[in-house]
Tab-separated table of C-alpha atoms in Angstrom:
chain	number	residue	atom	x	y	z
A	1	UNK	CA	-9.365	7.742	-3.205
A	2	UNK	CA	-11.962	8.060	-0.455
A	3	UNK	CA	-10.200	9.263	2.690
A	4	UNK	CA	-11.426	9.553	6.290
A	5	UNK	CA	-9.742	12.083	8.573
A	6	UNK	CA	-10.613	11.882	12.266
A	7	UNK	CA	-10.046	15.232	13.955
A	8	UNK	CA	-10.386	16.761	10.493
A	9	UNK	CA	-11.656	20.131	11.754
A	10	UNK	CA	-8.611	20.681	13.958
A	11	UNK	CA	-5.449	22.673	13.316
A	12	UNK	CA	-3.621	19.907	11.449
A	13	UNK	CA	-6.706	18.065	10.218
A	14	UNK	CA	-8.128	21.058	8.373
A	15	UNK	CA	-4.858	21.608	6.491
A	16	UNK	CA	-4.786	17.915	5.594
A	17	UNK	CA	-8.421	18.011	4.370
A	18	UNK	CA	-7.546	20.948	2.125
A	19	UNK	CA	-4.415	19.271	0.754
A	20	UNK	CA	-6.186	16.004	-0.086
A	21	UNK	CA	-9.143	17.756	-1.720
A	22	UNK	CA	-6.670	19.738	-3.841
A	23	UNK	CA	-5.249	16.392	-4.991
A	24	UNK	CA	-8.703	15.286	-6.181
A	25	UNK	CA	-9.650	12.842	-3.415
A	26	UNK	CA	-12.991	12.489	-1.629
A	27	UNK	CA	-12.587	13.490	2.016
A	28	UNK	CA	-14.756	12.586	5.015
A	29	UNK	CA	-13.993	14.852	7.982
A	30	UNK	CA	-15.019	13.371	11.336
A	31	UNK	CA	-14.784	15.635	14.411
A	32	UNK	CA	-16.568	16.193	17.747
A	33	UNK	CA	-15.431	19.869	17.858
A	34	UNK	CA	-13.844	19.617	21.307
A	35	UNK	CA	-10.779	21.488	20.066
A	36	UNK	CA	-11.570	21.530	16.335
A	37	UNK	CA	-13.637	24.310	14.786
A	38	UNK	CA	-16.159	24.540	11.976
A	39	UNK	CA	-14.414	27.800	10.999
A	40	UNK	CA	-11.340	25.773	10.010
A	41	UNK	CA	-13.233	23.870	7.316
A	42	UNK	CA	-16.052	26.312	6.459
A	43	UNK	CA	-14.468	27.070	3.086
A	44	UNK	CA	-14.488	23.339	2.241
A	45	UNK	CA	-18.198	22.718	2.872
A	46	UNK	CA	-19.351	23.718	-0.659
A	47	UNK	CA	-16.966	21.179	-2.207
A	48	UNK	CA	-19.019	18.148	-3.401
A	49	UNK	CA	-16.097	15.838	-2.558
A	50	UNK	CA	-16.062	16.968	1.088
A	51	UNK	CA	-18.292	15.516	3.808
A	52	UNK	CA	-18.428	16.669	7.448
A	53	UNK	CA	-19.639	14.304	10.191
A	54	UNK	CA	-19.972	15.376	13.821
A	55	UNK	CA	-18.925	12.305	15.791
A	56	UNK	CA	-16.688	11.303	18.706
A	57	UNK	CA	-13.969	8.845	17.732
A	58	UNK	CA	-14.468	7.059	21.084
A	59	UNK	CA	-17.711	5.649	19.663
A	60	UNK	CA	-17.602	3.107	16.809
A	61	UNK	CA	-18.366	4.361	13.306
A	62	UNK	CA	-18.671	2.931	9.806
A	63	UNK	CA	-17.412	4.195	6.473
A	64	UNK	CA	-16.213	2.697	3.213
A	65	UNK	CA	-12.772	4.219	2.674
A	66	UNK	CA	-9.323	3.568	1.197
A	67	UNK	CA	-7.275	5.599	3.677
A	68	UNK	CA	-7.776	6.665	7.313
A	69	UNK	CA	-5.794	9.445	8.973
A	70	UNK	CA	-6.345	9.275	12.750
A	71	UNK	CA	-5.666	12.802	14.039
A	72	UNK	CA	-8.366	12.945	16.732
A	73	UNK	CA	-6.985	14.010	20.132
A	74	UNK	CA	-6.463	17.300	21.974
A	75	UNK	CA	-2.763	18.089	21.627
A	76	UNK	CA	-1.958	21.037	23.905
A	77	UNK	CA	-1.451	20.598	27.673
A	78	UNK	CA	-4.368	22.837	28.814
A	79	UNK	CA	-6.766	20.961	26.536
A	80	UNK	CA	-5.606	17.400	27.162
A	81	UNK	CA	-5.301	17.985	30.920
A	82	UNK	CA	-8.822	19.520	31.054
A	83	UNK	CA	-10.278	15.987	30.995
A	84	UNK	CA	-7.426	13.524	31.334
A	85	UNK	CA	-9.622	10.421	31.232
A	86	UNK	CA	-11.362	11.611	28.078
A	87	UNK	CA	-7.940	12.266	26.505
A	88	UNK	CA	-6.627	8.760	27.096
A	89	UNK	CA	-9.934	7.257	25.942
A	90	UNK	CA	-9.677	9.291	22.740
A	91	UNK	CA	-6.188	7.937	22.040
A	92	UNK	CA	-6.849	4.315	22.991
A	93	UNK	CA	-10.497	3.697	22.065
A	94	UNK	CA	-10.140	5.953	19.035
A	95	UNK	CA	-7.236	3.846	17.791
A	96	UNK	CA	-9.209	0.626	18.369
A	97	UNK	CA	-12.165	1.972	16.369
A	98	UNK	CA	-9.964	3.253	13.539
A	99	UNK	CA	-8.073	-0.033	13.343
A	100	UNK	CA	-11.280	-2.097	13.431
A	101	UNK	CA	-12.563	-0.068	10.484
A	102	UNK	CA	-9.245	-0.433	8.647
A	103	UNK	CA	-9.294	-4.188	9.206
A	104	UNK	CA	-12.828	-4.496	7.782
A	105	UNK	CA	-12.309	-2.216	4.776
A	106	UNK	CA	-8.644	-3.091	4.159
A	107	UNK	CA	-7.869	0.617	4.308
A	108	UNK	CA	-4.399	1.892	5.128
A	109	UNK	CA	-4.456	3.494	8.603
A	110	UNK	CA	-2.274	6.425	9.671
A	111	UNK	CA	-1.704	7.324	13.332
A	112	UNK	CA	-0.742	10.862	14.297
A	113	UNK	CA	1.538	10.098	17.230
A	114	UNK	CA	3.775	12.585	18.977
A	115	UNK	CA	7.279	13.375	20.126
A	116	UNK	CA	5.757	13.218	23.626
A	117	UNK	CA	6.220	9.433	23.432
A	118	UNK	CA	9.903	10.199	24.135
A	119	UNK	CA	8.971	11.972	27.399
A	120	UNK	CA	11.786	14.009	28.956
A	121	UNK	CA	14.455	12.434	26.748
A	122	UNK	CA	17.851	11.222	27.937
A	123	UNK	CA	18.969	10.900	24.301
A	124	UNK	CA	19.386	13.926	22.042
A	125	UNK	CA	18.263	14.348	19.317
A	126	UNK	CA	15.574	11.672	19.457
A	127	UNK	CA	15.569	8.921	16.847
A	128	UNK	CA	12.766	6.403	16.302
A	129	UNK	CA	14.817	3.669	17.982
A	130	UNK	CA	14.744	5.526	21.344
A	131	UNK	CA	12.111	4.058	23.688
A	132	UNK	CA	11.629	7.181	25.751
A	133	UNK	CA	11.749	8.396	29.352
A	134	UNK	CA	8.118	8.905	30.351
A	135	UNK	CA	6.413	9.393	33.706
A	136	UNK	CA	3.375	7.033	33.605
A	137	UNK	CA	1.496	8.792	36.436
A	138	UNK	CA	2.186	12.510	35.865
A	139	UNK	CA	-0.157	15.267	34.720
A	140	UNK	CA	0.962	14.839	31.080
A	141	UNK	CA	0.651	11.044	31.140
A	142	UNK	CA	-2.911	10.946	29.788
A	143	UNK	CA	-1.533	12.263	26.496
A	144	UNK	CA	1.960	10.732	26.475
A	145	UNK	CA	0.889	7.226	27.500
A	146	UNK	CA	-2.310	7.360	25.444
A	147	UNK	CA	-0.263	7.975	22.322
A	148	UNK	CA	2.217	5.241	23.291
A	149	UNK	CA	-0.630	2.720	23.681
A	150	UNK	CA	-2.098	3.843	20.342
A	151	UNK	CA	1.241	3.066	18.673
A	152	UNK	CA	1.222	-0.374	20.352
A	153	UNK	CA	-2.266	-1.053	19.017
A	154	UNK	CA	-1.313	-0.010	15.494
A	155	UNK	CA	1.640	-2.366	15.339
A	156	UNK	CA	-0.259	-5.222	17.053
A	157	UNK	CA	-3.062	-4.891	14.483
A	158	UNK	CA	-0.377	-4.916	11.784
A	159	UNK	CA	1.280	-8.060	13.138
A	160	UNK	CA	-1.881	-9.940	14.121
A	161	UNK	CA	-4.409	-8.829	11.491
A	162	UNK	CA	-2.159	-7.660	8.651
A	163	UNK	CA	-3.561	-4.110	8.782
A	164	UNK	CA	-1.474	-1.735	6.660
A	165	UNK	CA	-0.339	1.010	9.083
A	166	UNK	CA	1.728	4.191	9.131
A	167	UNK	CA	2.768	5.980	12.336
A	168	UNK	CA	4.180	9.513	12.422
A	169	UNK	CA	5.749	11.077	15.513
A	170	UNK	CA	4.970	14.786	15.275
A	171	UNK	CA	7.326	17.352	16.767
A	172	UNK	CA	6.251	20.919	17.637
A	173	UNK	CA	4.212	22.322	14.768
A	174	UNK	CA	2.788	25.801	14.284
A	175	UNK	CA	0.994	27.935	11.715
A	176	UNK	CA	-2.382	29.357	10.705
A	177	UNK	CA	-5.511	27.855	12.335
A	178	UNK	CA	-3.919	27.323	15.734
A	179	UNK	CA	-6.428	28.431	18.350
A	180	UNK	CA	-5.663	31.696	20.208
A	181	UNK	CA	-6.220	29.777	23.483
A	182	UNK	CA	-4.264	26.769	22.241
A	183	UNK	CA	-1.822	26.873	25.158
A	184	UNK	CA	1.214	25.931	23.057
A	185	UNK	CA	4.197	28.198	23.094
A	186	UNK	CA	4.065	29.719	19.583
A	187	UNK	CA	0.407	30.727	19.798
A	188	UNK	CA	0.845	31.878	23.415
A	189	UNK	CA	3.733	34.196	22.545
A	190	UNK	CA	2.120	35.623	19.400
A	191	UNK	CA	-1.261	36.299	21.032
A	192	UNK	CA	0.380	37.853	24.106
A	193	UNK	CA	2.545	40.114	21.945
A	194	UNK	CA	-0.325	41.156	19.645
A	195	UNK	CA	-2.447	42.083	22.657
A	196	UNK	CA	0.398	44.094	24.171
A	197	UNK	CA	0.797	41.709	27.112
A	198	UNK	CA	4.074	40.465	28.545
A	199	UNK	CA	5.297	37.134	27.178
A	200	UNK	CA	5.256	34.246	29.661
A	201	UNK	CA	8.240	31.907	29.763
A	202	UNK	CA	8.084	28.926	32.104
A	203	UNK	CA	11.479	28.160	33.630
A	204	UNK	CA	14.577	30.143	32.687
A	205	UNK	CA	13.935	29.956	28.938
A	206	UNK	CA	16.860	27.649	28.241
A	207	UNK	CA	14.703	24.619	27.390
A	208	UNK	CA	14.708	23.913	23.662
A	209	UNK	CA	12.140	22.935	21.052
A	210	UNK	CA	12.167	22.538	17.286
A	211	UNK	CA	9.367	24.206	15.340
A	212	UNK	CA	7.966	22.833	12.079
A	213	UNK	CA	5.646	24.929	9.893
A	214	UNK	CA	2.322	23.219	9.222
A	215	UNK	CA	2.697	23.038	5.406
A	216	UNK	CA	5.950	21.112	5.802
A	217	UNK	CA	4.335	18.714	8.272
A	218	UNK	CA	1.365	17.967	5.999
A	219	UNK	CA	3.760	17.228	3.126
A	220	UNK	CA	5.450	14.702	5.434
A	221	UNK	CA	2.073	13.143	6.318
A	222	UNK	CA	1.103	12.571	2.698
A	223	UNK	CA	4.499	11.222	1.705
A	224	UNK	CA	4.494	8.760	4.627
A	225	UNK	CA	0.953	7.563	3.914
A	226	UNK	CA	1.758	6.892	0.252
A	227	UNK	CA	5.228	5.361	0.674
A	228	UNK	CA	5.276	1.573	0.477
A	229	UNK	CA	7.068	-0.731	2.896
A	230	UNK	CA	7.459	1.576	5.926
A	231	UNK	CA	7.605	-0.683	8.984
A	232	UNK	CA	8.420	1.689	11.842
A	233	UNK	CA	7.285	5.043	13.243
A	234	UNK	CA	8.781	8.062	11.469
A	235	UNK	CA	9.729	11.380	13.066
A	236	UNK	CA	8.398	14.442	11.243
A	237	UNK	CA	9.625	17.771	12.563
A	238	UNK	CA	12.227	20.478	12.148
A	239	UNK	CA	15.693	19.550	13.502
A	240	UNK	CA	16.671	23.212	14.012
A	241	UNK	CA	16.611	23.874	17.767
A	242	UNK	CA	15.630	27.115	19.472
A	243	UNK	CA	15.387	28.028	23.143
A	244	UNK	CA	12.141	29.417	24.509
A	245	UNK	CA	13.963	32.713	25.078
A	246	UNK	CA	15.084	32.881	21.431
A	247	UNK	CA	11.521	32.225	20.272
A	248	UNK	CA	10.097	34.891	22.589
A	249	UNK	CA	12.635	37.449	21.386
A	250	UNK	CA	11.845	36.643	17.727
A	251	UNK	CA	8.094	37.097	18.301
A	252	UNK	CA	8.600	40.419	20.103
A	253	UNK	CA	10.827	41.608	17.238
A	254	UNK	CA	8.314	40.592	14.538
A	255	UNK	CA	5.205	41.913	16.313
A	256	UNK	CA	6.783	45.102	17.652
A	257	UNK	CA	5.263	46.923	20.617
A	258	UNK	CA	6.403	47.094	24.213
A	259	UNK	CA	5.897	43.543	25.449
A	260	UNK	CA	8.426	42.322	27.996
A	261	UNK	CA	9.489	38.742	28.712
A	262	UNK	CA	8.553	37.390	32.147
A	263	UNK	CA	9.614	34.161	33.840
A	264	UNK	CA	7.422	31.760	35.821
A	265	UNK	CA	7.913	28.343	37.493
A	266	UNK	CA	8.334	25.374	35.146
A	267	UNK	CA	5.285	23.027	34.979
A	268	UNK	CA	5.614	19.407	36.123
A	269	UNK	CA	7.181	16.957	33.634
A	270	UNK	CA	8.011	19.677	31.080
A	271	UNK	CA	10.793	18.289	28.844
A	272	UNK	CA	14.106	20.181	28.820
A	273	UNK	CA	14.926	19.279	25.218
A	274	UNK	CA	12.918	18.126	22.236
A	275	UNK	CA	14.495	17.768	18.796
A	276	UNK	CA	13.920	15.176	16.061
A	277	UNK	CA	16.458	13.059	14.295
A	278	UNK	CA	14.886	13.053	10.807
A	279	UNK	CA	17.411	10.732	9.146
A	280	UNK	CA	14.682	8.135	8.535
A	281	UNK	CA	12.262	10.662	6.993
A	282	UNK	CA	14.985	11.870	4.642
A	283	UNK	CA	15.916	8.313	3.661
A	284	UNK	CA	12.443	6.780	3.272
A	285	UNK	CA	10.379	9.787	2.194
A	286	UNK	CA	12.893	12.230	0.738
A	287	UNK	CA	11.378	14.722	3.177
A	288	UNK	CA	12.827	17.613	5.139
A	289	UNK	CA	11.292	20.934	6.228
A	290	UNK	CA	11.573	23.924	3.876
A	291	UNK	CA	10.036	26.901	5.734
A	292	UNK	CA	12.478	28.746	8.049
A	293	UNK	CA	11.207	29.742	11.512
A	294	UNK	CA	11.324	33.472	10.790
A	295	UNK	CA	9.170	33.141	7.670
A	296	UNK	CA	6.715	30.772	9.346
A	297	UNK	CA	6.351	33.069	12.364
A	298	UNK	CA	5.570	36.012	10.046
A	299	UNK	CA	2.802	34.006	8.330
A	300	UNK	CA	1.397	32.905	11.703
A	301	UNK	CA	1.421	36.462	13.091
A	302	UNK	CA	-0.513	37.629	10.000
A	303	UNK	CA	-3.111	34.903	10.621
A	304	UNK	CA	-3.573	35.816	14.283
A	305	UNK	CA	-3.825	39.529	13.456
A	306	UNK	CA	-6.752	38.726	11.170
A	307	UNK	CA	-8.333	36.255	13.611
A	308	UNK	CA	-8.117	38.641	16.554
A	309	UNK	CA	-9.286	41.578	14.460
A	310	UNK	CA	-6.095	43.587	15.005
């Protein structure tokens, strides 16, 4: 097939490009390089089935494709809060442009949504039937509400224009090709520890997250895209929960050195718990994560050691 990936030079997008090329598809990678990097896809450029286009998903674009994966959007708080208006435009106008293209070409369109649509959840773990508990005017709202509107658009285009859509709700994911300045907790802890700095925990460290290794997530993406008859969003993530303190202690143990753990005030609207119910993914896709946290952290540390020249 001929497949378009918006945000294809990003952390997740580059892994997806690689996976789909390995399967024999033609891949068009579209990225404006706001948070993506040419380094992530440099090894793919010689491949005759790979095409790189520098373009902002906010602006309309044309392509003749069979599948569209819409991954374009900054996903870490420092990056999406840097220009909140740009972030929500990327989610909303990007979705409109992707869906317009899918309608014209009859391509199947895939939306990379997020567990952030659940906000600071009052239900635990979060299943796809939970509507969320989101602050519409907070500092994280540009991302949370942008992704919620994108989901609305996808299902409205499905109902009104018969566009074939898939929506994944991504829970915390980590692995090689995260940026050192990504701002998400796994990369923060690993980079701090490798540089011999103290690890920064916001709050008392009791808040929980579930961490899915990137290879597992990409497997979930591909299975969802190619499964027929899926009519609702699907959670993809690791249901094993860890506190921020447990994660920090694991990173310190794996990296070694003398880094200490320090505590700082909790940012506004930071969720206390985030954990997926993956019953639907197991049932519809036969999917569940395979890589344990300890193994995934070791692989990610090795990547950052090489990237940082340590």
